[in-house]
mmCIF file of C-alpha atoms and ligand atoms in Angstrom:
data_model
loop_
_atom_site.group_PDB
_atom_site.id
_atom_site.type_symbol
_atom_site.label_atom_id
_atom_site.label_comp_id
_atom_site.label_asym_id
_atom_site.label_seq_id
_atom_site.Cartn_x
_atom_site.Cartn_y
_atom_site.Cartn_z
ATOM 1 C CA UNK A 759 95.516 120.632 60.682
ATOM 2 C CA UNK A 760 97.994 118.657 63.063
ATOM 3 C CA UNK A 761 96.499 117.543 66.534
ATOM 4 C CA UNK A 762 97.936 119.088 69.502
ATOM 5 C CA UNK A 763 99.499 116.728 71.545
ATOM 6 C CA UNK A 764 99.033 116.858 74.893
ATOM 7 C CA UNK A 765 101.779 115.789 77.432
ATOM 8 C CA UNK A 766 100.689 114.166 80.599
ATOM 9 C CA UNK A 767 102.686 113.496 83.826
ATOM 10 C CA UNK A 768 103.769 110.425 85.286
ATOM 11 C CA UNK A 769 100.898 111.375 87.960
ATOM 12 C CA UNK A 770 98.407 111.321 85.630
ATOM 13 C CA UNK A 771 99.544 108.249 83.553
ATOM 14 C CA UNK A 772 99.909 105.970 86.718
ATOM 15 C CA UNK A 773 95.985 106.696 87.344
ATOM 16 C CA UNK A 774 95.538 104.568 84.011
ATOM 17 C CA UNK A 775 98.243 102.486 84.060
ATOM 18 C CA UNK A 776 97.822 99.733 86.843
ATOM 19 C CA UNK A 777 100.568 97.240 87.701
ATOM 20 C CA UNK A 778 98.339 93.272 88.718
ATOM 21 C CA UNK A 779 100.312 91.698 91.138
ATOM 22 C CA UNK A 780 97.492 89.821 93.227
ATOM 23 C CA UNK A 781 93.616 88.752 93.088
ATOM 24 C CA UNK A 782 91.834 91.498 91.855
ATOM 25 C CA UNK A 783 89.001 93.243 93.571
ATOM 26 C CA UNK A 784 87.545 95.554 91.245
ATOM 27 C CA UNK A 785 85.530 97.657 93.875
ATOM 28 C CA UNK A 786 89.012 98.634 94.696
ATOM 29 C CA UNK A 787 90.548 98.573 91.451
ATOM 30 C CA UNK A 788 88.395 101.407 90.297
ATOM 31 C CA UNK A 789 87.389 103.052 93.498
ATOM 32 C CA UNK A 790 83.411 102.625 92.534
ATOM 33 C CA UNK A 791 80.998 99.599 91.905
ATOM 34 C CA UNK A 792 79.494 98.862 88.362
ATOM 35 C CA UNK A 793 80.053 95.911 86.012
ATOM 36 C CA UNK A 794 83.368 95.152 84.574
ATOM 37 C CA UNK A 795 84.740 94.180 81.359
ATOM 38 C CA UNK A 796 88.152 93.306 79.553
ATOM 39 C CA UNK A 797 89.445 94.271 76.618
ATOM 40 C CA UNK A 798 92.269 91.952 75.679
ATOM 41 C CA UNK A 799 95.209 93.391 74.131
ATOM 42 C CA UNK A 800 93.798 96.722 73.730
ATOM 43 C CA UNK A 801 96.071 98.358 71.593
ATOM 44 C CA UNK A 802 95.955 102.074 71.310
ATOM 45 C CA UNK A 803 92.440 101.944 73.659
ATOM 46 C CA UNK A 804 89.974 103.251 71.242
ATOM 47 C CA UNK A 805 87.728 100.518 72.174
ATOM 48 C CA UNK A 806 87.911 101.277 75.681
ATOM 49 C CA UNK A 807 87.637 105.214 75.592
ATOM 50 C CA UNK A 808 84.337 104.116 73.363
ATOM 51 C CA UNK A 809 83.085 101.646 74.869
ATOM 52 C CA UNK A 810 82.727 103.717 78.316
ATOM 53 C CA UNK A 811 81.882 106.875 77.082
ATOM 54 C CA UNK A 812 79.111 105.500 76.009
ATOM 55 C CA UNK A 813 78.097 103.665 78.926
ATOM 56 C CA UNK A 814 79.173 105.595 82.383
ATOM 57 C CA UNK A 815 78.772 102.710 84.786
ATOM 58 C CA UNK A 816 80.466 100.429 82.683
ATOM 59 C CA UNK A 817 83.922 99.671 84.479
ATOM 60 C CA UNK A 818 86.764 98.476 81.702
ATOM 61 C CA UNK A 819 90.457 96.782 81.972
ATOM 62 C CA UNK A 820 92.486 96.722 79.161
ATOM 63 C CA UNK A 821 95.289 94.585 79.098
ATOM 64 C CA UNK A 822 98.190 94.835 76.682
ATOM 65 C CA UNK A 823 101.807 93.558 76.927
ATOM 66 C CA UNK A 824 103.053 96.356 74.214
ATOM 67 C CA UNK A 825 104.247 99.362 76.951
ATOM 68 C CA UNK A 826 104.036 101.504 73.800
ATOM 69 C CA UNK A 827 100.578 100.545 72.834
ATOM 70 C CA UNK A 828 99.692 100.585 77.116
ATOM 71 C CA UNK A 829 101.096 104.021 77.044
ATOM 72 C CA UNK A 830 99.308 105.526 74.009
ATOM 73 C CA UNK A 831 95.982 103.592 75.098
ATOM 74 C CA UNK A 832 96.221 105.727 78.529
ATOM 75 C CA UNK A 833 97.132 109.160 77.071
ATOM 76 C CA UNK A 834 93.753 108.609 74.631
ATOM 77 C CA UNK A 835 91.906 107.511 78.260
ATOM 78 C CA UNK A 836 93.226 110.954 80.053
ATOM 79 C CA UNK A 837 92.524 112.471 76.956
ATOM 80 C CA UNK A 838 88.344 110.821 76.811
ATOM 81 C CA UNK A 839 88.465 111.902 80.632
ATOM 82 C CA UNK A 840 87.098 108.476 81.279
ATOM 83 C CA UNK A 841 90.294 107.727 83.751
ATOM 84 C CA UNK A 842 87.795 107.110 86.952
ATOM 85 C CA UNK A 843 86.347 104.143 84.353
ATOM 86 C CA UNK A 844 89.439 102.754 82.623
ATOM 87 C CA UNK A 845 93.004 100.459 83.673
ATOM 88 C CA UNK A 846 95.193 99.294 81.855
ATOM 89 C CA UNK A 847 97.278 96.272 82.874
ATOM 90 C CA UNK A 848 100.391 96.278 80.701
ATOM 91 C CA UNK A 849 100.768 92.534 80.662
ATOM 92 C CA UNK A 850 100.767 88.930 79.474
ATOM 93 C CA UNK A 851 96.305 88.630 79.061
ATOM 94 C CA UNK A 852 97.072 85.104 79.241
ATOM 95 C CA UNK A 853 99.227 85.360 82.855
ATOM 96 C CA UNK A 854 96.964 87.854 84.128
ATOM 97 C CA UNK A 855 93.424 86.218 83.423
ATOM 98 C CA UNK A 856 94.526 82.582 84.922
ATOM 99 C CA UNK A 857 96.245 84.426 87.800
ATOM 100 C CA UNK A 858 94.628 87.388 89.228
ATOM 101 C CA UNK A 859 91.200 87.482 87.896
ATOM 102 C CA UNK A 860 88.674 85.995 89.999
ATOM 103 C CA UNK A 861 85.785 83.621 88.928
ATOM 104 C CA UNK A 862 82.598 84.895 87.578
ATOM 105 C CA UNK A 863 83.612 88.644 87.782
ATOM 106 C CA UNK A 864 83.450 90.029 84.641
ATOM 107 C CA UNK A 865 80.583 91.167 82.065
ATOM 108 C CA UNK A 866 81.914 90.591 78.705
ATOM 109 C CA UNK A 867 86.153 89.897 77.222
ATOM 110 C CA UNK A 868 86.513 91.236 74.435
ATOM 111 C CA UNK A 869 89.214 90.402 72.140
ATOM 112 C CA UNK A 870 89.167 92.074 69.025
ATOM 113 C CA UNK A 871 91.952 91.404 65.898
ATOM 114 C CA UNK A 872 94.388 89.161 68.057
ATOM 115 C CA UNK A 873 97.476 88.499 66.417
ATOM 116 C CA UNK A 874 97.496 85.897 64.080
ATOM 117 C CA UNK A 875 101.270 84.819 64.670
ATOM 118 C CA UNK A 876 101.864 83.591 61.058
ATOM 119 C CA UNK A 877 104.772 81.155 61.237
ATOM 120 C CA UNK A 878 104.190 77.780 62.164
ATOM 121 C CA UNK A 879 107.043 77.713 64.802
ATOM 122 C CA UNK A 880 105.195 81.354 66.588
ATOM 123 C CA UNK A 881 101.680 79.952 66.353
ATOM 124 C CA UNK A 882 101.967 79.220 69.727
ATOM 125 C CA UNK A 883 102.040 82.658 71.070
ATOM 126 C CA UNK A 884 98.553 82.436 69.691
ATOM 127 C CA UNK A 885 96.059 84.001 72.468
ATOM 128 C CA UNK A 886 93.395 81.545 71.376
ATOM 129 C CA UNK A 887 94.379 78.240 73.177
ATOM 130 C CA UNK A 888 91.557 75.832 74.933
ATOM 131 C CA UNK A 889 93.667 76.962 78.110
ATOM 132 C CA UNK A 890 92.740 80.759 77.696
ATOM 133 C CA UNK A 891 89.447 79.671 76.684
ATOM 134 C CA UNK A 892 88.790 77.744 79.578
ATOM 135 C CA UNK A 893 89.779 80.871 81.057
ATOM 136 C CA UNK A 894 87.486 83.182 80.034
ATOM 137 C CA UNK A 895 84.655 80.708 81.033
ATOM 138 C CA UNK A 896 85.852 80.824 84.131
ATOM 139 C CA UNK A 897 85.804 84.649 84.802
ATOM 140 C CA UNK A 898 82.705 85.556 82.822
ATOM 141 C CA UNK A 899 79.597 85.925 85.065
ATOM 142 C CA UNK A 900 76.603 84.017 84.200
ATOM 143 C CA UNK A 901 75.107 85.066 80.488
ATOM 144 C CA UNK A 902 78.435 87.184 80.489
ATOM 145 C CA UNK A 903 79.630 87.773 76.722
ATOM 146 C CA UNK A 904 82.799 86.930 74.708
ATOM 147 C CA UNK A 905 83.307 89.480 71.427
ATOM 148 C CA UNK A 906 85.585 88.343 69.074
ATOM 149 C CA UNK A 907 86.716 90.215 65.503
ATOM 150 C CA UNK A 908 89.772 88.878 63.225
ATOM 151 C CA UNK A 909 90.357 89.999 59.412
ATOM 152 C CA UNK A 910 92.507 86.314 59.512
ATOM 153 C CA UNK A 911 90.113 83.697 57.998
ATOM 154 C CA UNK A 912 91.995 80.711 59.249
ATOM 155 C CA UNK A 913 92.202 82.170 63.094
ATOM 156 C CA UNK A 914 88.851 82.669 62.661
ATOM 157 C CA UNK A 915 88.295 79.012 62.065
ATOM 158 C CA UNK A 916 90.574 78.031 64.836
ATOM 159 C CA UNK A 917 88.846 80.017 67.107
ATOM 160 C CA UNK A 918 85.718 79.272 66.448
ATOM 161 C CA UNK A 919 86.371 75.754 66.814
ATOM 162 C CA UNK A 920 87.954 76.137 70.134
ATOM 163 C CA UNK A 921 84.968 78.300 71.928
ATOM 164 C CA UNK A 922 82.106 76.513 69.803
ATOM 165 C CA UNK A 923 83.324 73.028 71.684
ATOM 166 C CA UNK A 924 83.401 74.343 74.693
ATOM 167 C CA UNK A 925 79.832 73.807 75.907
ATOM 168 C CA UNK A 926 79.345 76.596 78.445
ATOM 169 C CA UNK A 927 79.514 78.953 75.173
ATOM 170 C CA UNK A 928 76.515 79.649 72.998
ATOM 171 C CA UNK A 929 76.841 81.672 70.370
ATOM 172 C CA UNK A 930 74.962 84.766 69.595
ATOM 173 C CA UNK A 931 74.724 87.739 66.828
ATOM 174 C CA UNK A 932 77.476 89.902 67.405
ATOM 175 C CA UNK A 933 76.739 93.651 67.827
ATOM 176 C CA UNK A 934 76.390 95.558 64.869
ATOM 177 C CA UNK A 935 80.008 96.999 63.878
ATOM 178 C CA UNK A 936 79.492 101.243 64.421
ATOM 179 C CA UNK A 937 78.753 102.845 61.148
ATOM 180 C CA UNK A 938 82.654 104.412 60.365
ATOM 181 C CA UNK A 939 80.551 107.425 60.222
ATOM 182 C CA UNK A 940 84.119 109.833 61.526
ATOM 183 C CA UNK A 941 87.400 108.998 61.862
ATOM 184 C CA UNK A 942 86.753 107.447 65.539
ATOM 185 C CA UNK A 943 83.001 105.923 64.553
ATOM 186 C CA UNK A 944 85.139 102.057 65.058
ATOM 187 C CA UNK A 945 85.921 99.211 67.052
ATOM 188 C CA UNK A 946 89.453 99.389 67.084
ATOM 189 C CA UNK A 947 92.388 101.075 65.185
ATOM 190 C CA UNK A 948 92.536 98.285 63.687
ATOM 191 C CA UNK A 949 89.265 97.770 62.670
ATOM 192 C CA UNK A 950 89.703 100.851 61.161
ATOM 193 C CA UNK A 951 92.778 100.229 59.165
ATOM 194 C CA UNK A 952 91.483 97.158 57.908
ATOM 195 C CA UNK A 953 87.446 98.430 56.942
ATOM 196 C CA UNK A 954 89.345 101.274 55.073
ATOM 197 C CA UNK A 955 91.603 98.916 52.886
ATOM 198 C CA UNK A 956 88.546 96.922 52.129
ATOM 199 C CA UNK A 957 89.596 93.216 54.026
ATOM 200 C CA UNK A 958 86.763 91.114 54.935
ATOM 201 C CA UNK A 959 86.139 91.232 58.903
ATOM 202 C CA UNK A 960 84.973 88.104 60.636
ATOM 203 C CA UNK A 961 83.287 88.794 64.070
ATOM 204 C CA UNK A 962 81.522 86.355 66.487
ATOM 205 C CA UNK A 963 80.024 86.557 69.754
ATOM 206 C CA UNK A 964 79.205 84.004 72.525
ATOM 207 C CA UNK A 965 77.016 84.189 75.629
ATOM 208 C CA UNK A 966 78.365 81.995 79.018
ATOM 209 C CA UNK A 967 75.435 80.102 79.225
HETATM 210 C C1 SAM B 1869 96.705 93.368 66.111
HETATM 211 S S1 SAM B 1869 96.763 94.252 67.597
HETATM 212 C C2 SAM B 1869 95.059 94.717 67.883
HETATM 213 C C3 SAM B 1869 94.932 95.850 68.884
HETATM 214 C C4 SAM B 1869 93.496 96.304 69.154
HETATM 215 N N1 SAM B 1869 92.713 95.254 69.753
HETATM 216 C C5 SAM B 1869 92.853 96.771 67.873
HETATM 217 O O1 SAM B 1869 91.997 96.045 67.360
HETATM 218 O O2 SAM B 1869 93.196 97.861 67.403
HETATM 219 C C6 SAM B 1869 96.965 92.959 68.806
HETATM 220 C C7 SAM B 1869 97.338 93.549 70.163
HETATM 221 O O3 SAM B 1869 97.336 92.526 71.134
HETATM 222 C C8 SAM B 1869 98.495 92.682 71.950
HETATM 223 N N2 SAM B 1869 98.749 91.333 72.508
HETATM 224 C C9 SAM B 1869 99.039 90.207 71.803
HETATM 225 N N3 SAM B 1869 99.171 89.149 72.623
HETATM 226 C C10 SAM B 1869 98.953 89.628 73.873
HETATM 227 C C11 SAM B 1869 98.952 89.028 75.164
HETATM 228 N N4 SAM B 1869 99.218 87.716 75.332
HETATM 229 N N5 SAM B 1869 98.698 89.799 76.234
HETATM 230 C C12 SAM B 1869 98.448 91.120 76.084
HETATM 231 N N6 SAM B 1869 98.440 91.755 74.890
HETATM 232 C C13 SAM B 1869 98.683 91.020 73.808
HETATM 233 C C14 SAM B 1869 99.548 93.219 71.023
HETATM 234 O O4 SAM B 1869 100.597 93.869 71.703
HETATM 235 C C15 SAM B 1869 98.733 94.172 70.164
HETATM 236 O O5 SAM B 1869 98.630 95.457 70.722
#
């Protein structure tokens, strides 16, 4: 049977959707206390609707420079009715981060099947620099966490080799993946798409030491 879709106002979209134009406080941000975490080009937002469902104090930002993607991510957040938990920043992650969020703020980044940017002359659109590294050291609270999942091999590589030099990261088991037990039981969409085809999915976590 088709899902109904439900249409939601500009009202009710612009409680998601946040526009970052200055340091963030995130007492304000969300109108409540509780840790916060990022989500880093969030895509469609399953991530975020699961992450906080799951945990009601938790306090999430997604950020994603797709306005499609921003815009689908928020109707699946008004959807969840986990709006009082959830922003999205539609938005360059890398801009964003060095800009307007402030040091040791944030519980955990997660950044979960980043685009690999296959040619050689758009590999530098790549998210994973040691500038947006450095970055995320600087923002993560003490023993905050850094989740990373790719299905790309090589990026994995790369990546790994960029965080595992920095020494302020340790790494650590990553959380177990959920069981795909229903069509939502994921990470991500596109951990989804790419468990059901069969690819192998690298995933590695790191703790701010
Ligand atoms: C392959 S998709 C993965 C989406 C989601 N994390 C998932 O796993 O389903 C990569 C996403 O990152 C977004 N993205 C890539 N670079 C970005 C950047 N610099 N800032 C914000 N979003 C970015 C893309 O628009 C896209 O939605």
């Amino acid at each position: 049977m088709a899902r109904r879709k439900i249409k939601f106002s500009s009202d009710e979209l612009a409680r998601v959707l946040v526009e970052i134009t200055g340091p963030v406080d995130w007492a304000t941000l969300f109108g409540r206390p509780g840790p916060v975490e990022l989500d880093v080009g969030c895509g469609k937002g399953l991530f975020l609707v699961q992450a906080t469902s799951r945990d009601p104090e938790l306090n999430m930002l997604g950020i994603e420079w797709s306005g499609r993607y921003a815009r689908a991510a928020a109707e699946r957040v008004l959807k969840a009715g986990v709006q009082e938990r959830v922003k999205i920043a539609r938005a360059d992650a890398r801009h964003l981060i060095a800009q307007y969020i402030p040091s040791q703020s944030v519980r955990a980044v997660h950044v979960y099947f980043p685009d690999p940017w296959w040619k050689k002359r758009h590999k530098k659109r790549r998210l994973f620099t040691p500038e947006f590294v450095a970055q995320v050291a600087r923002v993560l609270q003490r023993e905050g966490q850094l989740h990373i999942a790719t299905d790309v091999a090589e990026y994995f590589e790369v990546i790994r080799n960029l965080v595992g030099s920095q020494r302020e990261f340790v790494e650590i088991p990553p959380p177990p993946p959920p069981a795909g037990s229903t069509d939502l039981d994921y990470l991500t969409h596109f951990e989804r798409k790419y468990r059901l085809e069969g690819r192998p999915i690298y995933r590695v976590s790191y703790r701010r030491a």
